[in-house]
JSON list of C-alpha atoms and ligand atoms in Angstrom, two decimals:
[
{"chain": "A", "resi": 1, "resn": "MET", "atom": "CA", "xyz": [-0.12, 0.26, 0.01]},
{"chain": "A", "resi": 2, "resn": "ASP", "atom": "CA", "xyz": [1.17, 3.18, -0.99]},
{"chain": "A", "resi": 3, "resn": "GLU", "atom": "CA", "xyz": [-0.07, 5.92, 1.14]},
{"chain": "A", "resi": 4, "resn": "ARG", "atom": "CA", "xyz": [2.22, 9.06, 0.02]},
{"chain": "A", "resi": 5, "resn": "PRO", "atom": "CA", "xyz": [-0.07, 11.99, -1.49]},
{"chain": "A", "resi": 6, "resn": "ALA", "atom": "CA", "xyz": [1.35, 11.56, -5.35]},
{"chain": "A", "resi": 7, "resn": "PRO", "atom": "CA", "xyz": [3.93, 14.05, -6.33]},
{"chain": "A", "resi": 8, "resn": "PRO", "atom": "CA", "xyz": [3.21, 16.82, -8.21]},
{"chain": "A", "resi": 9, "resn": "PRO", "atom": "CA", "xyz": [3.45, 16.46, -11.77]},
{"chain": "A", "resi": 10, "resn": "VAL", "atom": "CA", "xyz": [6.52, 17.90, -13.55]},
{"chain": "A", "resi": 11, "resn": "ASP", "atom": "CA", "xyz": [6.34, 19.38, -16.64]},
{"chain": "A", "resi": 12, "resn": "PRO", "atom": "CA", "xyz": [9.58, 18.32, -19.25]},
{"chain": "A", "resi": 13, "resn": "ASP", "atom": "CA", "xyz": [9.73, 21.47, -21.31]},
{"chain": "A", "resi": 14, "resn": "ALA", "atom": "CA", "xyz": [9.83, 23.00, -17.53]},
{"chain": "A", "resi": 15, "resn": "VAL", "atom": "CA", "xyz": [12.37, 21.14, -16.69]},
{"chain": "A", "resi": 16, "resn": "ILE", "atom": "CA", "xyz": [14.59, 21.71, -20.11]},
{"chain": "A", "resi": 17, "resn": "GLU", "atom": "CA", "xyz": [14.28, 25.59, -19.73]},
{"chain": "A", "resi": 18, "resn": "ARG", "atom": "CA", "xyz": [15.31, 25.66, -16.18]},
{"chain": "A", "resi": 19, "resn": "LEU", "atom": "CA", "xyz": [18.21, 23.30, -17.28]},
{"chain": "A", "resi": 20, "resn": "GLU", "atom": "CA", "xyz": [19.44, 25.84, -20.06]},
{"chain": "A", "resi": 21, "resn": "GLU", "atom": "CA", "xyz": [18.93, 28.52, -16.29]},
{"chain": "A", "resi": 22, "resn": "VAL", "atom": "CA", "xyz": [21.58, 26.18, -14.27]},
{"chain": "A", "resi": 23, "resn": "ARG", "atom": "CA", "xyz": [24.12, 25.62, -17.66]},
{"chain": "A", "resi": 24, "resn": "ALA", "atom": "CA", "xyz": [24.09, 29.44, -18.08]},
{"chain": "A", "resi": 25, "resn": "ARG", "atom": "CA", "xyz": [24.83, 30.03, -14.20]},
{"chain": "A", "resi": 26, "resn": "ILE", "atom": "CA", "xyz": [27.44, 27.34, -14.00]},
{"chain": "A", "resi": 27, "resn": "ALA", "atom": "CA", "xyz": [29.35, 28.54, -17.02]},
{"chain": "A", "resi": 28, "resn": "ALA", "atom": "CA", "xyz": [29.32, 31.74, -15.38]},
{"chain": "A", "resi": 29, "resn": "VAL", "atom": "CA", "xyz": [31.51, 30.47, -12.39]},
{"chain": "A", "resi": 30, "resn": "GLY", "atom": "CA", "xyz": [32.96, 27.98, -13.88]},
{"chain": "A", "resi": 31, "resn": "ASP", "atom": "CA", "xyz": [33.49, 25.09, -16.88]},
{"chain": "A", "resi": 32, "resn": "PRO", "atom": "CA", "xyz": [30.69, 23.51, -17.78]},
{"chain": "A", "resi": 33, "resn": "ASP", "atom": "CA", "xyz": [31.96, 20.79, -19.82]},
{"chain": "A", "resi": 34, "resn": "ARG", "atom": "CA", "xyz": [33.96, 19.95, -16.60]},
{"chain": "A", "resi": 35, "resn": "VAL", "atom": "CA", "xyz": [30.77, 19.94, -14.28]},
{"chain": "A", "resi": 36, "resn": "ARG", "atom": "CA", "xyz": [28.28, 16.36, -14.53]},
{"chain": "A", "resi": 37, "resn": "ILE", "atom": "CA", "xyz": [24.47, 17.62, -12.70]},
{"chain": "A", "resi": 38, "resn": "VAL", "atom": "CA", "xyz": [22.89, 14.60, -11.64]},
{"chain": "A", "resi": 39, "resn": "ALA", "atom": "CA", "xyz": [19.09, 15.46, -11.31]},
{"chain": "A", "resi": 40, "resn": "VAL", "atom": "CA", "xyz": [18.37, 14.36, -7.97]},
{"chain": "A", "resi": 41, "resn": "THR", "atom": "CA", "xyz": [15.00, 12.91, -7.90]},
{"chain": "A", "resi": 42, "resn": "LYS", "atom": "CA", "xyz": [13.68, 12.19, -4.64]},
{"chain": "A", "resi": 43, "resn": "GLY", "atom": "CA", "xyz": [10.36, 12.74, -3.58]},
{"chain": "A", "resi": 44, "resn": "PHE", "atom": "CA", "xyz": [9.15, 13.33, -7.09]},
{"chain": "A", "resi": 45, "resn": "GLY", "atom": "CA", "xyz": [7.41, 10.53, -9.78]},
{"chain": "A", "resi": 46, "resn": "PRO", "atom": "CA", "xyz": [9.05, 8.57, -12.40]},
{"chain": "A", "resi": 47, "resn": "ASP", "atom": "CA", "xyz": [7.87, 11.51, -14.81]},
{"chain": "A", "resi": 48, "resn": "ALA", "atom": "CA", "xyz": [10.67, 13.41, -13.32]},
{"chain": "A", "resi": 49, "resn": "VAL", "atom": "CA", "xyz": [12.93, 11.06, -14.00]},
{"chain": "A", "resi": 50, "resn": "ALA", "atom": "CA", "xyz": [11.37, 10.12, -17.65]},
{"chain": "A", "resi": 51, "resn": "ALA", "atom": "CA", "xyz": [12.21, 14.83, -17.83]},
{"chain": "A", "resi": 52, "resn": "ALA", "atom": "CA", "xyz": [15.42, 14.70, -16.87]},
{"chain": "A", "resi": 53, "resn": "VAL", "atom": "CA", "xyz": [16.52, 11.97, -19.27]},
{"chain": "A", "resi": 54, "resn": "ALA", "atom": "CA", "xyz": [14.21, 13.59, -22.15]},
{"chain": "A", "resi": 55, "resn": "ALA", "atom": "CA", "xyz": [16.37, 17.03, -21.68]},
{"chain": "A", "resi": 56, "resn": "GLY", "atom": "CA", "xyz": [19.94, 15.39, -22.39]},
{"chain": "A", "resi": 57, "resn": "LEU", "atom": "CA", "xyz": [20.52, 14.31, -18.06]},
{"chain": "A", "resi": 58, "resn": "ALA", "atom": "CA", "xyz": [21.06, 10.24, -18.05]},
{"chain": "A", "resi": 59, "resn": "ASP", "atom": "CA", "xyz": [22.17, 10.39, -14.13]},
{"chain": "A", "resi": 60, "resn": "CYS", "atom": "CA", "xyz": [19.28, 10.77, -12.03]},
{"chain": "A", "resi": 61, "resn": "GLY", "atom": "CA", "xyz": [19.88, 10.41, -7.80]},
{"chain": "A", "resi": 62, "resn": "GLU", "atom": "CA", "xyz": [18.07, 9.34, -4.96]},
{"chain": "A", "resi": 63, "resn": "ASN", "atom": "CA", "xyz": [18.46, 8.89, -1.23]},
{"chain": "A", "resi": 64, "resn": "TYR", "atom": "CA", "xyz": [15.92, 5.82, -0.16]},
{"chain": "A", "resi": 65, "resn": "ALA", "atom": "CA", "xyz": [16.64, 2.47, -1.26]},
{"chain": "A", "resi": 66, "resn": "GLN", "atom": "CA", "xyz": [13.01, 1.58, -2.26]},
{"chain": "A", "resi": 67, "resn": "GLU", "atom": "CA", "xyz": [12.24, 4.61, -4.11]},
{"chain": "A", "resi": 68, "resn": "LEU", "atom": "CA", "xyz": [15.53, 4.40, -6.16]},
{"chain": "A", "resi": 69, "resn": "LEU", "atom": "CA", "xyz": [14.68, 0.65, -6.97]},
{"chain": "A", "resi": 70, "resn": "ALA", "atom": "CA", "xyz": [11.21, 1.63, -7.78]},
{"chain": "A", "resi": 71, "resn": "LYS", "atom": "CA", "xyz": [12.25, 4.23, -10.01]},
{"chain": "A", "resi": 72, "resn": "ALA", "atom": "CA", "xyz": [15.25, 2.19, -11.80]},
{"chain": "A", "resi": 73, "resn": "ALA", "atom": "CA", "xyz": [12.68, -0.20, -12.90]},
{"chain": "A", "resi": 74, "resn": "GLY", "atom": "CA", "xyz": [10.81, 2.12, -15.20]},
{"chain": "A", "resi": 75, "resn": "ALA", "atom": "CA", "xyz": [13.52, 4.36, -15.91]},
{"chain": "A", "resi": 76, "resn": "PRO", "atom": "CA", "xyz": [14.62, 4.81, -19.50]},
{"chain": "A", "resi": 77, "resn": "ALA", "atom": "CA", "xyz": [17.63, 2.80, -20.83]},
{"chain": "A", "resi": 78, "resn": "GLY", "atom": "CA", "xyz": [20.95, 3.96, -20.14]},
{"chain": "A", "resi": 79, "resn": "THR", "atom": "CA", "xyz": [20.04, 5.98, -16.64]},
{"chain": "A", "resi": 80, "resn": "ARG", "atom": "CA", "xyz": [22.51, 5.88, -14.48]},
{"chain": "A", "resi": 81, "resn": "TRP", "atom": "CA", "xyz": [21.40, 6.01, -10.98]},
{"chain": "A", "resi": 82, "resn": "HIS", "atom": "CA", "xyz": [23.45, 7.53, -8.14]},
{"chain": "A", "resi": 83, "resn": "PHE", "atom": "CA", "xyz": [23.13, 6.52, -4.08]},
{"chain": "A", "resi": 84, "resn": "LEU", "atom": "CA", "xyz": [23.04, 9.63, -2.83]},
{"chain": "A", "resi": 85, "resn": "GLY", "atom": "CA", "xyz": [22.08, 8.41, 0.92]},
{"chain": "A", "resi": 86, "resn": "ALA", "atom": "CA", "xyz": [23.68, 6.36, 3.81]},
{"chain": "A", "resi": 87, "resn": "PRO", "atom": "CA", "xyz": [23.82, 2.82, 2.50]},
{"chain": "A", "resi": 88, "resn": "GLN", "atom": "CA", "xyz": [22.07, 0.55, 4.84]},
{"chain": "A", "resi": 89, "resn": "ARG", "atom": "CA", "xyz": [23.52, -3.00, 5.08]},
{"chain": "A", "resi": 90, "resn": "ASN", "atom": "CA", "xyz": [20.90, -4.87, 4.43]},
{"chain": "A", "resi": 91, "resn": "LYS", "atom": "CA", "xyz": [20.00, -3.18, 1.09]},
{"chain": "A", "resi": 92, "resn": "ILE", "atom": "CA", "xyz": [23.16, -2.64, -0.51]},
{"chain": "A", "resi": 93, "resn": "ALA", "atom": "CA", "xyz": [22.90, -6.34, -2.57]},
{"chain": "A", "resi": 94, "resn": "SER", "atom": "CA", "xyz": [19.17, -5.54, -3.85]},
{"chain": "A", "resi": 95, "resn": "LEU", "atom": "CA", "xyz": [20.83, -1.86, -4.85]},
{"chain": "A", "resi": 96, "resn": "ALA", "atom": "CA", "xyz": [24.14, -3.42, -6.24]},
{"chain": "A", "resi": 97, "resn": "PRO", "atom": "CA", "xyz": [22.68, -4.29, -9.72]},
{"chain": "A", "resi": 98, "resn": "VAL", "atom": "CA", "xyz": [21.16, -0.84, -10.55]},
{"chain": "A", "resi": 99, "resn": "VAL", "atom": "CA", "xyz": [23.23, 1.82, -8.51]},
{"chain": "A", "resi": 100, "resn": "HIS", "atom": "CA", "xyz": [26.11, 3.48, -10.74]},
{"chain": "A", "resi": 101, "resn": "LEU", "atom": "CA", "xyz": [27.79, 4.98, -7.61]},
{"chain": "A", "resi": 102, "resn": "TRP", "atom": "CA", "xyz": [27.33, 4.84, -4.65]},
{"chain": "A", "resi": 103, "resn": "GLN", "atom": "CA", "xyz": [27.84, 8.72, -3.81]},
{"chain": "A", "resi": 104, "resn": "ALA", "atom": "CA", "xyz": [27.55, 8.50, 0.33]},
{"chain": "A", "resi": 105, "resn": "VAL", "atom": "CA", "xyz": [30.07, 5.53, 1.63]},
{"chain": "A", "resi": 106, "resn": "ASP", "atom": "CA", "xyz": [30.96, 7.37, 5.15]},
{"chain": "A", "resi": 107, "resn": "ARG", "atom": "CA", "xyz": [31.95, 4.00, 7.14]},
{"chain": "A", "resi": 108, "resn": "ARG", "atom": "CA", "xyz": [33.98, 0.84, 7.25]},
{"chain": "A", "resi": 109, "resn": "ALA", "atom": "CA", "xyz": [31.11, -1.43, 7.63]},
{"chain": "A", "resi": 110, "resn": "VAL", "atom": "CA", "xyz": [29.83, -0.32, 4.31]},
{"chain": "A", "resi": 111, "resn": "VAL", "atom": "CA", "xyz": [33.06, -0.90, 2.27]},
{"chain": "A", "resi": 112, "resn": "ASP", "atom": "CA", "xyz": [33.03, -4.35, 3.40]},
{"chain": "A", "resi": 113, "resn": "ARG", "atom": "CA", "xyz": [29.67, -5.10, 2.68]},
{"chain": "A", "resi": 114, "resn": "LEU", "atom": "CA", "xyz": [30.13, -3.26, -0.96]},
{"chain": "A", "resi": 115, "resn": "ALA", "atom": "CA", "xyz": [33.01, -5.02, -1.55]},
{"chain": "A", "resi": 116, "resn": "ALA", "atom": "CA", "xyz": [31.41, -8.18, -0.53]},
{"chain": "A", "resi": 117, "resn": "VAL", "atom": "CA", "xyz": [28.07, -7.99, -2.69]},
{"chain": "A", "resi": 118, "resn": "ALA", "atom": "CA", "xyz": [29.68, -6.14, -5.41]},
{"chain": "A", "resi": 119, "resn": "PRO", "atom": "CA", "xyz": [33.24, -6.24, -6.20]},
{"chain": "A", "resi": 120, "resn": "GLY", "atom": "CA", "xyz": [35.39, -3.25, -8.03]},
{"chain": "A", "resi": 121, "resn": "ALA", "atom": "CA", "xyz": [31.83, -0.60, -7.19]},
{"chain": "A", "resi": 122, "resn": "ALA", "atom": "CA", "xyz": [32.14, 2.70, -8.08]},
{"chain": "A", "resi": 123, "resn": "LEU", "atom": "CA", "xyz": [32.25, 5.08, -4.80]},
{"chain": "A", "resi": 124, "resn": "LEU", "atom": "CA", "xyz": [32.54, 8.21, -3.65]},
{"chain": "A", "resi": 125, "resn": "VAL", "atom": "CA", "xyz": [33.42, 8.83, 0.42]},
{"chain": "A", "resi": 126, "resn": "GLN", "atom": "CA", "xyz": [31.60, 11.19, 1.81]},
{"chain": "A", "resi": 127, "resn": "VAL", "atom": "CA", "xyz": [32.70, 13.53, 4.16]},
{"chain": "A", "resi": 128, "resn": "ASP", "atom": "CA", "xyz": [31.33, 16.07, 6.94]},
{"chain": "A", "resi": 129, "resn": "VAL", "atom": "CA", "xyz": [33.82, 18.51, 6.66]},
{"chain": "A", "resi": 130, "resn": "VAL", "atom": "CA", "xyz": [32.28, 21.03, 9.65]},
{"chain": "A", "resi": 131, "resn": "GLY", "atom": "CA", "xyz": [32.30, 17.65, 12.05]},
{"chain": "A", "resi": 132, "resn": "ASP", "atom": "CA", "xyz": [28.34, 18.19, 13.36]},
{"chain": "A", "resi": 133, "resn": "PRO", "atom": "CA", "xyz": [27.66, 15.13, 14.92]},
{"chain": "A", "resi": 134, "resn": "GLY", "atom": "CA", "xyz": [25.18, 12.93, 13.63]},
{"chain": "A", "resi": 135, "resn": "LYS", "atom": "CA", "xyz": [25.43, 14.50, 9.99]},
{"chain": "A", "resi": 136, "resn": "ALA", "atom": "CA", "xyz": [26.69, 11.90, 7.38]},
{"chain": "A", "resi": 137, "resn": "GLY", "atom": "CA", "xyz": [30.00, 12.00, 6.56]},
{"chain": "A", "resi": 138, "resn": "CYS", "atom": "CA", "xyz": [33.40, 10.71, 7.95]},
{"chain": "A", "resi": 139, "resn": "PRO", "atom": "CA", "xyz": [35.11, 13.42, 9.94]},
{"chain": "A", "resi": 140, "resn": "PRO", "atom": "CA", "xyz": [37.67, 14.88, 7.18]},
{"chain": "A", "resi": 141, "resn": "GLU", "atom": "CA", "xyz": [40.74, 13.07, 9.55]},
{"chain": "A", "resi": 142, "resn": "GLU", "atom": "CA", "xyz": [38.88, 9.44, 8.93]},
{"chain": "A", "resi": 143, "resn": "ALA", "atom": "CA", "xyz": [38.62, 10.39, 4.89]},
{"chain": "A", "resi": 144, "resn": "PRO", "atom": "CA", "xyz": [41.73, 8.78, 4.00]},
{"chain": "A", "resi": 145, "resn": "GLY", "atom": "CA", "xyz": [41.80, 5.82, 6.25]},
{"chain": "A", "resi": 146, "resn": "LEU", "atom": "CA", "xyz": [38.69, 5.17, 4.21]},
{"chain": "A", "resi": 147, "resn": "VAL", "atom": "CA", "xyz": [39.34, 6.24, 0.92]},
{"chain": "A", "resi": 148, "resn": "GLU", "atom": "CA", "xyz": [42.61, 3.42, 1.11]},
{"chain": "A", "resi": 149, "resn": "ALA", "atom": "CA", "xyz": [40.21, 0.70, 3.15]},
{"chain": "A", "resi": 150, "resn": "ALA", "atom": "CA", "xyz": [38.17, 0.79, 0.22]},
{"chain": "A", "resi": 151, "resn": "ARG", "atom": "CA", "xyz": [40.68, 0.67, -2.46]},
{"chain": "A", "resi": 152, "resn": "ALA", "atom": "CA", "xyz": [42.43, -2.11, -0.75]},
{"chain": "A", "resi": 153, "resn": "ALA", "atom": "CA", "xyz": [39.24, -3.66, -1.49]},
{"chain": "A", "resi": 154, "resn": "GLY", "atom": "CA", "xyz": [39.25, -3.04, -4.52]},
{"chain": "A", "resi": 155, "resn": "LEU", "atom": "CA", "xyz": [36.43, -0.91, -4.88]},
{"chain": "A", "resi": 156, "resn": "ARG", "atom": "CA", "xyz": [37.11, 2.51, -6.86]},
{"chain": "A", "resi": 157, "resn": "VAL", "atom": "CA", "xyz": [37.11, 5.36, -5.31]},
{"chain": "A", "resi": 158, "resn": "ARG", "atom": "CA", "xyz": [36.18, 8.05, -7.84]},
{"chain": "A", "resi": 159, "resn": "GLY", "atom": "CA", "xyz": [36.38, 11.09, -5.29]},
{"chain": "A", "resi": 160, "resn": "LEU", "atom": "CA", "xyz": [34.16, 12.60, -2.32]},
{"chain": "A", "resi": 161, "resn": "MET", "atom": "CA", "xyz": [31.18, 14.18, -1.68]},
{"chain": "A", "resi": 162, "resn": "ALA", "atom": "CA", "xyz": [30.03, 16.61, 0.92]},
{"chain": "A", "resi": 163, "resn": "VAL", "atom": "CA", "xyz": [26.86, 18.60, 1.96]},
{"chain": "A", "resi": 164, "resn": "GLY", "atom": "CA", "xyz": [26.88, 22.37, 2.97]},
{"chain": "A", "resi": 165, "resn": "ALA", "atom": "CA", "xyz": [26.62, 24.28, 5.57]},
{"chain": "A", "resi": 166, "resn": "ALA", "atom": "CA", "xyz": [22.49, 25.00, 5.33]},
{"chain": "A", "resi": 167, "resn": "GLY", "atom": "CA", "xyz": [21.79, 28.75, 5.66]},
{"chain": "A", "resi": 168, "resn": "ASP", "atom": "CA", "xyz": [25.36, 29.32, 5.94]},
{"chain": "A", "resi": 169, "resn": "PRO", "atom": "CA", "xyz": [26.70, 29.88, 2.63]},
{"chain": "A", "resi": 170, "resn": "GLU", "atom": "CA", "xyz": [30.41, 31.77, 4.06]},
{"chain": "A", "resi": 171, "resn": "GLY", "atom": "CA", "xyz": [30.35, 27.78, 5.78]},
{"chain": "A", "resi": 172, "resn": "THR", "atom": "CA", "xyz": [29.32, 26.47, 2.80]},
{"chain": "A", "resi": 173, "resn": "ARG", "atom": "CA", "xyz": [32.45, 27.91, 0.95]},
{"chain": "A", "resi": 174, "resn": "GLY", "atom": "CA", "xyz": [34.65, 26.67, 3.32]},
{"chain": "A", "resi": 175, "resn": "VAL", "atom": "CA", "xyz": [33.37, 22.92, 3.30]},
{"chain": "A", "resi": 176, "resn": "PHE", "atom": "CA", "xyz": [33.33, 23.03, -0.42]},
{"chain": "A", "resi": 177, "resn": "GLU", "atom": "CA", "xyz": [37.13, 24.69, -0.08]},
{"chain": "A", "resi": 178, "resn": "ALA", "atom": "CA", "xyz": [37.93, 22.12, 2.47]},
{"chain": "A", "resi": 179, "resn": "LEU", "atom": "CA", "xyz": [36.61, 19.51, 0.29]},
{"chain": "A", "resi": 180, "resn": "ALA", "atom": "CA", "xyz": [38.68, 20.09, -2.45]},
{"chain": "A", "resi": 181, "resn": "ARG", "atom": "CA", "xyz": [42.07, 20.63, -0.82]},
{"chain": "A", "resi": 182, "resn": "LEU", "atom": "CA", "xyz": [40.87, 16.94, 0.95]},
{"chain": "A", "resi": 183, "resn": "GLY", "atom": "CA", "xyz": [40.53, 15.71, -2.87]},
{"chain": "A", "resi": 184, "resn": "ARG", "atom": "CA", "xyz": [44.00, 17.16, -3.84]},
{"chain": "A", "resi": 185, "resn": "SER", "atom": "CA", "xyz": [45.81, 15.87, -1.66]},
{"chain": "A", "resi": 186, "resn": "LEU", "atom": "CA", "xyz": [44.22, 11.95, -1.91]},
{"chain": "A", "resi": 187, "resn": "ASP", "atom": "CA", "xyz": [44.20, 12.40, -5.57]},
{"chain": "A", "resi": 188, "resn": "VAL", "atom": "CA", "xyz": [40.84, 11.85, -6.45]},
{"chain": "A", "resi": 189, "resn": "GLU", "atom": "CA", "xyz": [39.19, 13.14, -9.46]},
{"chain": "A", "resi": 190, "resn": "GLU", "atom": "CA", "xyz": [35.36, 13.69, -8.12]},
{"chain": "A", "resi": 191, "resn": "LEU", "atom": "CA", "xyz": [34.22, 16.32, -6.42]},
{"chain": "A", "resi": 192, "resn": "SER", "atom": "CA", "xyz": [30.64, 15.72, -5.81]},
{"chain": "A", "resi": 193, "resn": "MET", "atom": "CA", "xyz": [29.48, 19.10, -3.68]},
{"chain": "A", "resi": 194, "resn": "GLY", "atom": "CA", "xyz": [26.86, 21.64, -5.06]},
{"chain": "A", "resi": 195, "resn": "MET", "atom": "CA", "xyz": [23.38, 21.22, -4.48]},
{"chain": "A", "resi": 196, "resn": "THR", "atom": "CA", "xyz": [20.29, 23.94, -5.57]},
{"chain": "A", "resi": 197, "resn": "ASP", "atom": "CA", "xyz": [21.19, 26.31, -2.68]},
{"chain": "A", "resi": 198, "resn": "ASP", "atom": "CA", "xyz": [25.09, 26.51, -3.22]},
{"chain": "A", "resi": 199, "resn": "PHE", "atom": "CA", "xyz": [25.70, 24.71, -6.68]},
{"chain": "A", "resi": 200, "resn": "GLU", "atom": "CA", "xyz": [27.92, 28.39, -7.72]},
{"chain": "A", "resi": 201, "resn": "ALA", "atom": "CA", "xyz": [29.71, 28.29, -4.65]},
{"chain": "A", "resi": 202, "resn": "ALA", "atom": "CA", "xyz": [30.54, 24.72, -5.49]},
{"chain": "A", "resi": 203, "resn": "VAL", "atom": "CA", "xyz": [31.55, 25.30, -8.59]},
{"chain": "A", "resi": 204, "resn": "ALA", "atom": "CA", "xyz": [33.57, 28.20, -7.96]},
{"chain": "A", "resi": 205, "resn": "ALA", "atom": "CA", "xyz": [35.45, 25.48, -5.50]},
{"chain": "A", "resi": 206, "resn": "GLY", "atom": "CA", "xyz": [36.09, 22.75, -8.48]},
{"chain": "A", "resi": 207, "resn": "SER", "atom": "CA", "xyz": [33.49, 20.64, -8.28]},
{"chain": "A", "resi": 208, "resn": "THR", "atom": "CA", "xyz": [32.39, 18.03, -10.89]},
{"chain": "A", "resi": 209, "resn": "MET", "atom": "CA", "xyz": [29.16, 16.81, -10.21]},
{"chain": "A", "resi": 210, "resn": "VAL", "atom": "CA", "xyz": [26.36, 18.83, -8.60]},
{"chain": "A", "resi": 211, "resn": "ARG", "atom": "CA", "xyz": [23.42, 17.23, -7.01]},
{"chain": "A", "resi": 212, "resn": "LEU", "atom": "CA", "xyz": [20.59, 19.38, -8.54]},
{"chain": "A", "resi": 213, "resn": "GLY", "atom": "CA", "xyz": [16.64, 18.80, -7.37]},
{"chain": "A", "resi": 214, "resn": "ARG", "atom": "CA", "xyz": [14.53, 21.92, -6.78]},
{"chain": "A", "resi": 215, "resn": "VAL", "atom": "CA", "xyz": [16.17, 24.13, -9.16]},
{"chain": "A", "resi": 216, "resn": "LEU", "atom": "CA", "xyz": [15.01, 21.45, -11.90]},
{"chain": "A", "resi": 217, "resn": "PHE", "atom": "CA", "xyz": [11.62, 20.30, -11.10]},
{"chain": "A", "resi": 218, "resn": "GLY", "atom": "CA", "xyz": [10.75, 22.58, -8.69]},
{"chain": "A", "resi": 219, "resn": "PRO", "atom": "CA", "xyz": [9.48, 22.58, -4.78]},
{"chain": "A", "resi": 220, "resn": "ARG", "atom": "CA", "xyz": [9.85, 19.49, -3.11]},
{"chain": "A", "resi": 221, "resn": "PRO", "atom": "CA", "xyz": [6.91, 17.75, -1.34]},
{"chain": "A", "resi": 222, "resn": "GLY", "atom": "CA", "xyz": [7.33, 17.69, 1.87]},
{"chain": "A", "resi": 223, "resn": "ARG", "atom": "CA", "xyz": [9.61, 15.16, 3.83]},
{"chain": "A", "resi": 224, "resn": "ALA", "atom": "CA", "xyz": [6.83, 13.23, 5.49]},
{"chain": "A", "resi": 225, "resn": "ALA", "atom": "CA", "xyz": [5.49, 12.70, 1.60]},
{"chain": "A", "resi": 226, "resn": "VAL", "atom": "CA", "xyz": [9.17, 10.38, 0.61]},
{"chain": "A", "resi": 227, "resn": "ARG", "atom": "CA", "xyz": [8.74, 6.99, 1.43]},
{"chain": "A", "resi": 228, "resn": "ARG", "atom": "CA", "xyz": [12.52, 5.60, 2.88]},
{"chain": "B", "resi": 301, "resn": "LIG", "atom": "C1", "xyz": [18.09, 16.15, -1.66]},
{"chain": "B", "resi": 301, "resn": "LIG", "atom": "C2", "xyz": [19.80, 16.70, -1.81]},
{"chain": "B", "resi": 301, "resn": "LIG", "atom": "C3", "xyz": [20.07, 16.82, -3.29]},
{"chain": "B", "resi": 301, "resn": "LIG", "atom": "C4", "xyz": [19.06, 17.88, -4.09]},
{"chain": "B", "resi": 301, "resn": "LIG", "atom": "O1", "xyz": [19.08, 18.87, -3.44]},
{"chain": "B", "resi": 301, "resn": "LIG", "atom": "P1", "xyz": [17.84, 20.39, -3.49]},
{"chain": "B", "resi": 301, "resn": "LIG", "atom": "O2", "xyz": [18.54, 21.64, -2.64]},
{"chain": "B", "resi": 301, "resn": "LIG", "atom": "O3", "xyz": [16.78, 19.45, -4.23]},
{"chain": "B", "resi": 301, "resn": "LIG", "atom": "O4", "xyz": [19.22, 20.45, -5.18]},
{"chain": "B", "resi": 301, "resn": "LIG", "atom": "C5", "xyz": [21.58, 16.73, -3.51]},
{"chain": "B", "resi": 301, "resn": "LIG", "atom": "N1", "xyz": [21.84, 15.81, -2.60]},
{"chain": "B", "resi": 301, "resn": "LIG", "atom": "C6", "xyz": [21.61, 15.52, -1.59]},
{"chain": "B", "resi": 301, "resn": "LIG", "atom": "C7", "xyz": [22.64, 14.09, -0.88]},
{"chain": "B", "resi": 301, "resn": "LIG", "atom": "C8", "xyz": [20.48, 15.16, -1.10]},
{"chain": "B", "resi": 301, "resn": "LIG", "atom": "O5", "xyz": [19.82, 14.89, 0.14]}
]
């Protein structure tokens, strides 16, 4: 039984227009050819995935296992799925066949589980640059060890991921710059940073991957409406 209210419909033409604006804003602060846009479809229906793909965005991101699996089942061929949430150990095996990039790996237990059920999987290590207790991401000082452990386990560490400091543009800039420094010191290619409210600051700091939801699809339905 699905008790969520129906998500608001997504207008594919509006997505195309908004994407053009996003690309112009990226170009104003960086090199758009070096920034991949991941369409974050969480909270929206399958029409958001179809609209993203029709607009030329093959990369889609979700935070919750059930929601990703449901949308992946009906997604156009060639859609690449990014898992943006902390993967629960018992969901990893079912997600593994469809996930292109695990963006929020922040613990050794997840590395070990991935290595066991998805050998060679590609991942990003999520770093909690600010060090807020309870927030997702490993502390910066643990990132090198986690990267090392993942590489030793045969996983492909593509880079690092971070979330900015909500409502704090100055702090957010610091987060992005710190992640970029950490990425250089660990010799990784990808820096996944930047969301609707802060993607320009992220691109200016060297982001190679922005994760965008609302700026492409409009306001997201309330949290309670999102199935975990
Ligand atoms: C929801 C979410 C996004 C997209 O957020 P918007 O503000 O809608 O762009 C990006 N990254 C993560 C990790 C998220 O949870």
